PDB file of N, CA and C in Angstrom:
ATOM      1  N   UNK V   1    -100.896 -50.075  80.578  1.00  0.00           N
ATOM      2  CA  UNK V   1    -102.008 -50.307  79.672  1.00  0.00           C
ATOM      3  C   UNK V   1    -102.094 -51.802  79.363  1.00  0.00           C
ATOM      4  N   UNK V   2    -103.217 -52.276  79.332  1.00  0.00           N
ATOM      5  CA  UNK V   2    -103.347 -53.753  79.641  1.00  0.00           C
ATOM      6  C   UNK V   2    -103.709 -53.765  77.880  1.00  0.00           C
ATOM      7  N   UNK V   3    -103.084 -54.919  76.975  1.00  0.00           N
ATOM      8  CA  UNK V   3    -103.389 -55.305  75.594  1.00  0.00           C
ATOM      9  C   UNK V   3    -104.176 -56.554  75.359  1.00  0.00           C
ATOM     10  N   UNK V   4    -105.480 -56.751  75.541  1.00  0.00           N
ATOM     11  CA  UNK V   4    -105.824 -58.224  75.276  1.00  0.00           C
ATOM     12  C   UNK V   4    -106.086 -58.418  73.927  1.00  0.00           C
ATOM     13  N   UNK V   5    -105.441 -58.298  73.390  1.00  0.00           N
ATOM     14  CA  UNK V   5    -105.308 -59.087  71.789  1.00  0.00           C
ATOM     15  C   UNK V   5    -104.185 -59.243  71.415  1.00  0.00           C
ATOM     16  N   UNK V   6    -103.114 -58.491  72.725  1.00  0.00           N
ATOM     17  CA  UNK V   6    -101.572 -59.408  71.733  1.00  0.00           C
ATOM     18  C   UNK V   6    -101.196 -60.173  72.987  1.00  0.00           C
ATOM     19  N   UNK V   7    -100.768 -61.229  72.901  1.00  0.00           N
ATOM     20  CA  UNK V   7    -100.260 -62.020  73.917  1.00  0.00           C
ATOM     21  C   UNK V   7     -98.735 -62.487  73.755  1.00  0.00           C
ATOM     22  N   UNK V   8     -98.323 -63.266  74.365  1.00  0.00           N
ATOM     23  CA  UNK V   8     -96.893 -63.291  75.469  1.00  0.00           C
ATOM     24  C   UNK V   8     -97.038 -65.035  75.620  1.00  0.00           C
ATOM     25  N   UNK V   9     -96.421 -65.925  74.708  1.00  0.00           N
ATOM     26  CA  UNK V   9     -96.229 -67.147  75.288  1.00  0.00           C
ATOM     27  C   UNK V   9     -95.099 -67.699  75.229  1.00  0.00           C
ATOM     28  N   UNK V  10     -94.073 -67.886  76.029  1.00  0.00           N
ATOM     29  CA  UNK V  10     -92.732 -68.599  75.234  1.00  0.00           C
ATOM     30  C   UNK V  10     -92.945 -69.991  74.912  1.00  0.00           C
ATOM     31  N   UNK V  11     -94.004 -70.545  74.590  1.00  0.00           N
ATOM     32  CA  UNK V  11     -93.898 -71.793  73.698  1.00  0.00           C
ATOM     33  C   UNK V  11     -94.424 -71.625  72.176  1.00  0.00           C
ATOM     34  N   UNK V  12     -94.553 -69.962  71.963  1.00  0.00           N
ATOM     35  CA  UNK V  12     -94.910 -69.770  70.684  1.00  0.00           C
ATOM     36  C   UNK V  12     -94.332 -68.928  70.067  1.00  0.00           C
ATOM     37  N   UNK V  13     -93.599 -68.962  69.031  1.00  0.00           N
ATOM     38  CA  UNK V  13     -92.640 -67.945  68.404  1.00  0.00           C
ATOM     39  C   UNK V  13     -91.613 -67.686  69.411  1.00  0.00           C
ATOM     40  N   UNK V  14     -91.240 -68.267  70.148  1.00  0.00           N
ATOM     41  CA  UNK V  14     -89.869 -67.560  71.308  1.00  0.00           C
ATOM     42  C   UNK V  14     -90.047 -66.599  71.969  1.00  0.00           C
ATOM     43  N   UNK V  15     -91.686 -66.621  72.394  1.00  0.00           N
ATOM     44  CA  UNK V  15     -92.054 -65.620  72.994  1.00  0.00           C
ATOM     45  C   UNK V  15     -92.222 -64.066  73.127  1.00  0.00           C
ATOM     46  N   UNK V  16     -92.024 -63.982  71.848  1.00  0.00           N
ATOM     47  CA  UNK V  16     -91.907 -62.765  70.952  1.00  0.00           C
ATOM     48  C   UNK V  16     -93.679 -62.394  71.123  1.00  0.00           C
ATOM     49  N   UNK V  17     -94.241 -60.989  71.357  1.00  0.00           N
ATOM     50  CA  UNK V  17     -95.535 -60.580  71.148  1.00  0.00           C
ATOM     51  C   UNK V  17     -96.003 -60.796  69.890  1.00  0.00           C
ATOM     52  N   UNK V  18     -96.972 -61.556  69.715  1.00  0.00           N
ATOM     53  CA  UNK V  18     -98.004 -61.931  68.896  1.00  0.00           C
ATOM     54  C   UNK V  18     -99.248 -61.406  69.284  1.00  0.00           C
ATOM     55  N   UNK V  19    -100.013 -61.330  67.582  1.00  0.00           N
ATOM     56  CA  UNK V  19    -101.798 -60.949  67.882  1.00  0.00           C
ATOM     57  C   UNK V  19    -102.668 -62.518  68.038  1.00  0.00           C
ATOM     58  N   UNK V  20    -103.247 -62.175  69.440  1.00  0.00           N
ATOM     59  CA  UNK V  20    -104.299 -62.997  69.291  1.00  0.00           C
ATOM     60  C   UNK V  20    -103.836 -64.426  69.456  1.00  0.00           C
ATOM     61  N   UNK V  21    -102.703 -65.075  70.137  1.00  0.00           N
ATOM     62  CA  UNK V  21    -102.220 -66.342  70.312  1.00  0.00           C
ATOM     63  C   UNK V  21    -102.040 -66.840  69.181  1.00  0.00           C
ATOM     64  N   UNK V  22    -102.313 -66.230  67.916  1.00  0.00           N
ATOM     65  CA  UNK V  22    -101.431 -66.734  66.681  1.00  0.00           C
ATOM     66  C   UNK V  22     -99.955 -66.738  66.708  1.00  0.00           C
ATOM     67  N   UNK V  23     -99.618 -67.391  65.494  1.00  0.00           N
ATOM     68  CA  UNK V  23     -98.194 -66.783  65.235  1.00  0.00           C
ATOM     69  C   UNK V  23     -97.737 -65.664  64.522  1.00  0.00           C
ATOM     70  N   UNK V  24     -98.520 -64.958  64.870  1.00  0.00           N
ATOM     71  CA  UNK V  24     -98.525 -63.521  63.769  1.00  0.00           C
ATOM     72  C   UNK V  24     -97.596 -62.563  64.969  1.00  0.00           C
ATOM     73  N   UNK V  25     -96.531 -62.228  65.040  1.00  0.00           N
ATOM     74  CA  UNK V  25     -95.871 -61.709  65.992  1.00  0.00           C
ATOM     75  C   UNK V  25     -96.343 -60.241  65.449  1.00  0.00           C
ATOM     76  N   UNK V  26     -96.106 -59.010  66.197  1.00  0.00           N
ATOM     77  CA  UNK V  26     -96.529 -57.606  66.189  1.00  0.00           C
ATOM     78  C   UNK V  26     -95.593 -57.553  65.686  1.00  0.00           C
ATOM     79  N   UNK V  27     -93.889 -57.575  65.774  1.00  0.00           N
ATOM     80  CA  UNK V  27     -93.057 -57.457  64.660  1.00  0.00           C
ATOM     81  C   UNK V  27     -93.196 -57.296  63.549  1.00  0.00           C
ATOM     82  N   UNK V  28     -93.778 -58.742  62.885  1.00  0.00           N
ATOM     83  CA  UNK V  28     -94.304 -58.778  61.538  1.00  0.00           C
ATOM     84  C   UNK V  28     -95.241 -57.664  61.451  1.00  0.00           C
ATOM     85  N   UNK V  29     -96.366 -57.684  61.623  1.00  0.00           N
ATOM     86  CA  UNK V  29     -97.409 -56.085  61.202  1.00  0.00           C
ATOM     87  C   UNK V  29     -96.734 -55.426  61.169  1.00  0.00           C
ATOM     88  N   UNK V  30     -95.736 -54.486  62.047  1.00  0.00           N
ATOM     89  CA  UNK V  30     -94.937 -53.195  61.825  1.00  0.00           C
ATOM     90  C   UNK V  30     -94.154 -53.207  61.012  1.00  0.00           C
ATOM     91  N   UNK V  31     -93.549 -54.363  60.577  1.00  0.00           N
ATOM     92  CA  UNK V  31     -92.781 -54.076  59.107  1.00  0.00           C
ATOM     93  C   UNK V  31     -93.449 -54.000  57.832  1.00  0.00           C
ATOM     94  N   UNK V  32     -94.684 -55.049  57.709  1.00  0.00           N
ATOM     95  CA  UNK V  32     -95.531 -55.165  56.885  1.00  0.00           C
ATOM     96  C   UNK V  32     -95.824 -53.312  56.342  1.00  0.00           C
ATOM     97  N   UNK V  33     -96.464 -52.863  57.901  1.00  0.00           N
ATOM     98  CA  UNK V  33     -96.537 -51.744  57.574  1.00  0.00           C
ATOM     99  C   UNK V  33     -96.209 -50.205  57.154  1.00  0.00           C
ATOM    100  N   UNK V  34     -94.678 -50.784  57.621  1.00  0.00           N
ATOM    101  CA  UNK V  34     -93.557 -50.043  57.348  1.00  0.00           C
ATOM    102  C   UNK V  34     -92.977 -49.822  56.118  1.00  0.00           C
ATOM    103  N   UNK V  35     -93.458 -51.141  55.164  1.00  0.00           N
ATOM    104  CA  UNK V  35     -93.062 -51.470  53.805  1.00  0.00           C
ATOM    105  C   UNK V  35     -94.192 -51.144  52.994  1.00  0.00           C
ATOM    106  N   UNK V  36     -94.794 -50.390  53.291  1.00  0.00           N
ATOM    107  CA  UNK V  36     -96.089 -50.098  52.800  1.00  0.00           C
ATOM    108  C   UNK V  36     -97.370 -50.805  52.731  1.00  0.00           C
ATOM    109  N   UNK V  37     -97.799 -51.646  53.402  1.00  0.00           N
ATOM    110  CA  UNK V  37     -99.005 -52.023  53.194  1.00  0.00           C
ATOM    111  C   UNK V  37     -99.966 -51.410  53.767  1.00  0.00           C
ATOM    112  N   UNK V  38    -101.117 -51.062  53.236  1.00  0.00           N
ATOM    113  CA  UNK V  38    -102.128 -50.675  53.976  1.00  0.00           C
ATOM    114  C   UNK V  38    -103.188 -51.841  54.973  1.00  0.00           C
ATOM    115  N   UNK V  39    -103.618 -51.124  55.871  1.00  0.00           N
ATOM    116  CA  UNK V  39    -104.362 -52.104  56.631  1.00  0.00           C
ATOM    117  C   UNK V  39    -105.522 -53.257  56.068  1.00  0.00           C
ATOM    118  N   UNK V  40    -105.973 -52.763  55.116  1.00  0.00           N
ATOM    119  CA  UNK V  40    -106.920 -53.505  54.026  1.00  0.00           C
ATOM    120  C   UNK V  40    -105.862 -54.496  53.152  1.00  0.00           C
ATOM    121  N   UNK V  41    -104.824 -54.341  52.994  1.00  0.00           N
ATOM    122  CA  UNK V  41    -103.561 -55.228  52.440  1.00  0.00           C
ATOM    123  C   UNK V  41    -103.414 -56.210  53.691  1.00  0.00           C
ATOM    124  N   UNK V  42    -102.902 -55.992  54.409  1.00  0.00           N
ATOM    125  CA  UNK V  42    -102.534 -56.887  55.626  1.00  0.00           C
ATOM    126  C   UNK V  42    -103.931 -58.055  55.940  1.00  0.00           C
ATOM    127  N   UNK V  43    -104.590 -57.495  55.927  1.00  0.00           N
ATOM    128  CA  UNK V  43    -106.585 -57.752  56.198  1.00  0.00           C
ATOM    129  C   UNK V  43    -106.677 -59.060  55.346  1.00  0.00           C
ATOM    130  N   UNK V  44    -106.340 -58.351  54.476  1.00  0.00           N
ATOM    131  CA  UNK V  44    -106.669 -59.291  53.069  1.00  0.00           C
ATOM    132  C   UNK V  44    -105.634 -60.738  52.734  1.00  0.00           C
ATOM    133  N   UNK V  45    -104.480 -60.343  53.352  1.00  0.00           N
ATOM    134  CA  UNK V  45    -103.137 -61.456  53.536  1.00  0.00           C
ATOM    135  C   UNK V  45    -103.366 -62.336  54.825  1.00  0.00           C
ATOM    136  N   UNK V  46    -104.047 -61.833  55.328  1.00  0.00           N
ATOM    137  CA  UNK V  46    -103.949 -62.189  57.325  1.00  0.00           C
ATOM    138  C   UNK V  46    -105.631 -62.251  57.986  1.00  0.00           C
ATOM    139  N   UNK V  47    -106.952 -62.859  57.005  1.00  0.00           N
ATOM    140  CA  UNK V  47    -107.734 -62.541  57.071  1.00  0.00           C
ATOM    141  C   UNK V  47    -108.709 -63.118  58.490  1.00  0.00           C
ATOM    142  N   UNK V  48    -107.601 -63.677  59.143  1.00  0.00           N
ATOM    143  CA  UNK V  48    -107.781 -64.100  60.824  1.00  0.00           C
ATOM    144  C   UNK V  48    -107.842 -62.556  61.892  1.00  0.00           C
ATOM    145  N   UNK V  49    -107.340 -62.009  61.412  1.00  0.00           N
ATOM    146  CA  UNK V  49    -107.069 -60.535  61.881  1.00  0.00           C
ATOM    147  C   UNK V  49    -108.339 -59.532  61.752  1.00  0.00           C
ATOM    148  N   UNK V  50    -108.349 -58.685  62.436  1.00  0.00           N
ATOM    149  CA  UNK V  50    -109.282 -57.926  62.140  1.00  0.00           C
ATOM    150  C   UNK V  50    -108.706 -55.882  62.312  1.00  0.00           C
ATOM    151  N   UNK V  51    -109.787 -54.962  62.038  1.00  0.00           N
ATOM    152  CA  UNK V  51    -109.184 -53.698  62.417  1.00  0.00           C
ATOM    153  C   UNK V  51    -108.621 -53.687  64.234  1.00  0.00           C
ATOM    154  N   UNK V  52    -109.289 -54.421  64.750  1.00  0.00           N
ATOM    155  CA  UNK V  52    -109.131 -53.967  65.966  1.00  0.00           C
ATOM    156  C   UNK V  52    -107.539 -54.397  65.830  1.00  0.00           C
ATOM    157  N   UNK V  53    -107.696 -55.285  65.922  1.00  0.00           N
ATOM    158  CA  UNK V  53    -106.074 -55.933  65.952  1.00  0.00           C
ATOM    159  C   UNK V  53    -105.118 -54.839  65.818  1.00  0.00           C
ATOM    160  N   UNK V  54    -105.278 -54.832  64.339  1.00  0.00           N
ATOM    161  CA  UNK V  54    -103.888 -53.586  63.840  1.00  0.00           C
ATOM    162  C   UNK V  54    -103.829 -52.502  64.449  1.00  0.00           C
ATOM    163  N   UNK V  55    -104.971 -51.706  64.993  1.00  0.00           N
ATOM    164  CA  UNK V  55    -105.469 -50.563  66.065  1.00  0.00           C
ATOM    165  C   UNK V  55    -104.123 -51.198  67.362  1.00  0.00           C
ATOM    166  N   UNK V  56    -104.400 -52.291  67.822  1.00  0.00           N
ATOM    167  CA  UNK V  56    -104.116 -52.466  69.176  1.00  0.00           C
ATOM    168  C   UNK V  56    -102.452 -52.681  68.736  1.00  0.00           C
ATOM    169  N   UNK V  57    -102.089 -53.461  67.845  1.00  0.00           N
ATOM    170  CA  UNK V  57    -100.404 -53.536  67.255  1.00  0.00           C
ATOM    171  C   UNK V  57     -99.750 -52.302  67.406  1.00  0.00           C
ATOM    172  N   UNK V  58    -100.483 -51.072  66.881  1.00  0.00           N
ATOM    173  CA  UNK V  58    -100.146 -49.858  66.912  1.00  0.00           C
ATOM    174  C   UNK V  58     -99.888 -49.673  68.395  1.00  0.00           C
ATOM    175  N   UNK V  59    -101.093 -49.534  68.825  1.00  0.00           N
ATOM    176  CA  UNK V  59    -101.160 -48.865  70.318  1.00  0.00           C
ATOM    177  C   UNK V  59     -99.784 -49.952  71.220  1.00  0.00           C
ATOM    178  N   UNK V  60     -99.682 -50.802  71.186  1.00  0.00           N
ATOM    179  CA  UNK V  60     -98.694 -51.776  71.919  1.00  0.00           C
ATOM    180  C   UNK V  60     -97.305 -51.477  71.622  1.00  0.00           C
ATOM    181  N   UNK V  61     -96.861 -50.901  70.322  1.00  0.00           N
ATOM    182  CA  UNK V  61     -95.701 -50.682  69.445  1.00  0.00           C
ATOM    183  C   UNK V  61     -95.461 -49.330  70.482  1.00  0.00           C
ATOM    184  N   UNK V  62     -96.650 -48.139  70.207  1.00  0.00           N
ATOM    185  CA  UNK V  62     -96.037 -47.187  70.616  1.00  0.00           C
ATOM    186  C   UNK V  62     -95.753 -46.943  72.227  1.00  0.00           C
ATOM    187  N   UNK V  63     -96.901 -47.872  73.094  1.00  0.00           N
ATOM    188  CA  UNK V  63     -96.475 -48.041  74.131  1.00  0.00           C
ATOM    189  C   UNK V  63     -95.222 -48.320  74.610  1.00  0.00           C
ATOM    190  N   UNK V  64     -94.504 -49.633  73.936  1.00  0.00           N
ATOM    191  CA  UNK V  64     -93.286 -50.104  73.813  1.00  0.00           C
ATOM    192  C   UNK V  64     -92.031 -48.847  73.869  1.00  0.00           C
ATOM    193  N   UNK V  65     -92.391 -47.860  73.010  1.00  0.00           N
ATOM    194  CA  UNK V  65     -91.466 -47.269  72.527  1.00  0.00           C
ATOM    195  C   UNK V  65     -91.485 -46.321  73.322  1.00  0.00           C
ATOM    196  N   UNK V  66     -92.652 -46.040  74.709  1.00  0.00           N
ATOM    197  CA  UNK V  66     -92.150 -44.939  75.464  1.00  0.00           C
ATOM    198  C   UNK V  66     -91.783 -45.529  76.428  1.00  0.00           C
ATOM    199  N   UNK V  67     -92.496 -46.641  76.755  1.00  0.00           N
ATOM    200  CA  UNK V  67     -91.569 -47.476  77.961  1.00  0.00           C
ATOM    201  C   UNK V  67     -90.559 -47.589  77.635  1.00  0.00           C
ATOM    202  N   UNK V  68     -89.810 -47.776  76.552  1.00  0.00           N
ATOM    203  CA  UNK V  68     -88.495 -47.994  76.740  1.00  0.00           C
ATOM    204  C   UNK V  68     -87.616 -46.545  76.523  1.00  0.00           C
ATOM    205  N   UNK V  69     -88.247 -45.701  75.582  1.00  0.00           N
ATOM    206  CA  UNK V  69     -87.758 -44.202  76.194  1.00  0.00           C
ATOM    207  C   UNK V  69     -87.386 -43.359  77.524  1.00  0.00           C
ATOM    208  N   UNK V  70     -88.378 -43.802  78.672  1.00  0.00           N
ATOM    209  CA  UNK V  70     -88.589 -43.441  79.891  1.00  0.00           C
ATOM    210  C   UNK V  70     -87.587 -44.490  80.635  1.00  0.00           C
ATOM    211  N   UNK V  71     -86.804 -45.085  80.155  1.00  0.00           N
ATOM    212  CA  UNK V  71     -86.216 -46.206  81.006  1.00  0.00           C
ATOM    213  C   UNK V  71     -85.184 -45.505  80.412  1.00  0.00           C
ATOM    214  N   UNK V  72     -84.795 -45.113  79.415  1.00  0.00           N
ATOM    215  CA  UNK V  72     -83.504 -44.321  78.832  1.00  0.00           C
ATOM    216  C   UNK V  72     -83.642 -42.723  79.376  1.00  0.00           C
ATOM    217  N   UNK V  73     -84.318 -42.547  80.107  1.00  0.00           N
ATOM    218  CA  UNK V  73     -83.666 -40.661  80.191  1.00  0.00           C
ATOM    219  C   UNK V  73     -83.457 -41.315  81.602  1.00  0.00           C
TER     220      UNK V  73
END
């Protein structure tokens, strides 16, 4: 699944996935959101961002998590 809104640079953040060539790594959102914020919270802190974004953070997170499931069985 191809993500064009989070990108991949190692001259930015250590190359850690970020939204949108910011320094907003997808890390950060999933804890944000993990700690309770709602998407209108994040929105409102991060107002460079949009719904799609957090939509696609999601979708990239859970991708992540079966690719790396399927590499473990």
């Amino acid at each position: 699944m191809a993500f064009e809104r989070i990108t991949v640079d190692p001259e930015v953040m250590g190359g850690a996935p970020c939204v949108r060539q910011s320094r907003v790594p997808v890390a950060t959102i999933l804890a944000m959101m993990a700690d309770g914020m709602s998407v209108t919270d994040i929105l409102t802190d991060l107002p460079f961002l949009d719904e799609e974004d957090m939509s696609e953070v999601l979708h990239f997170a859970a991708d992540a998590v079966r690719d790396r499931t399927a590499r473990a069985a």
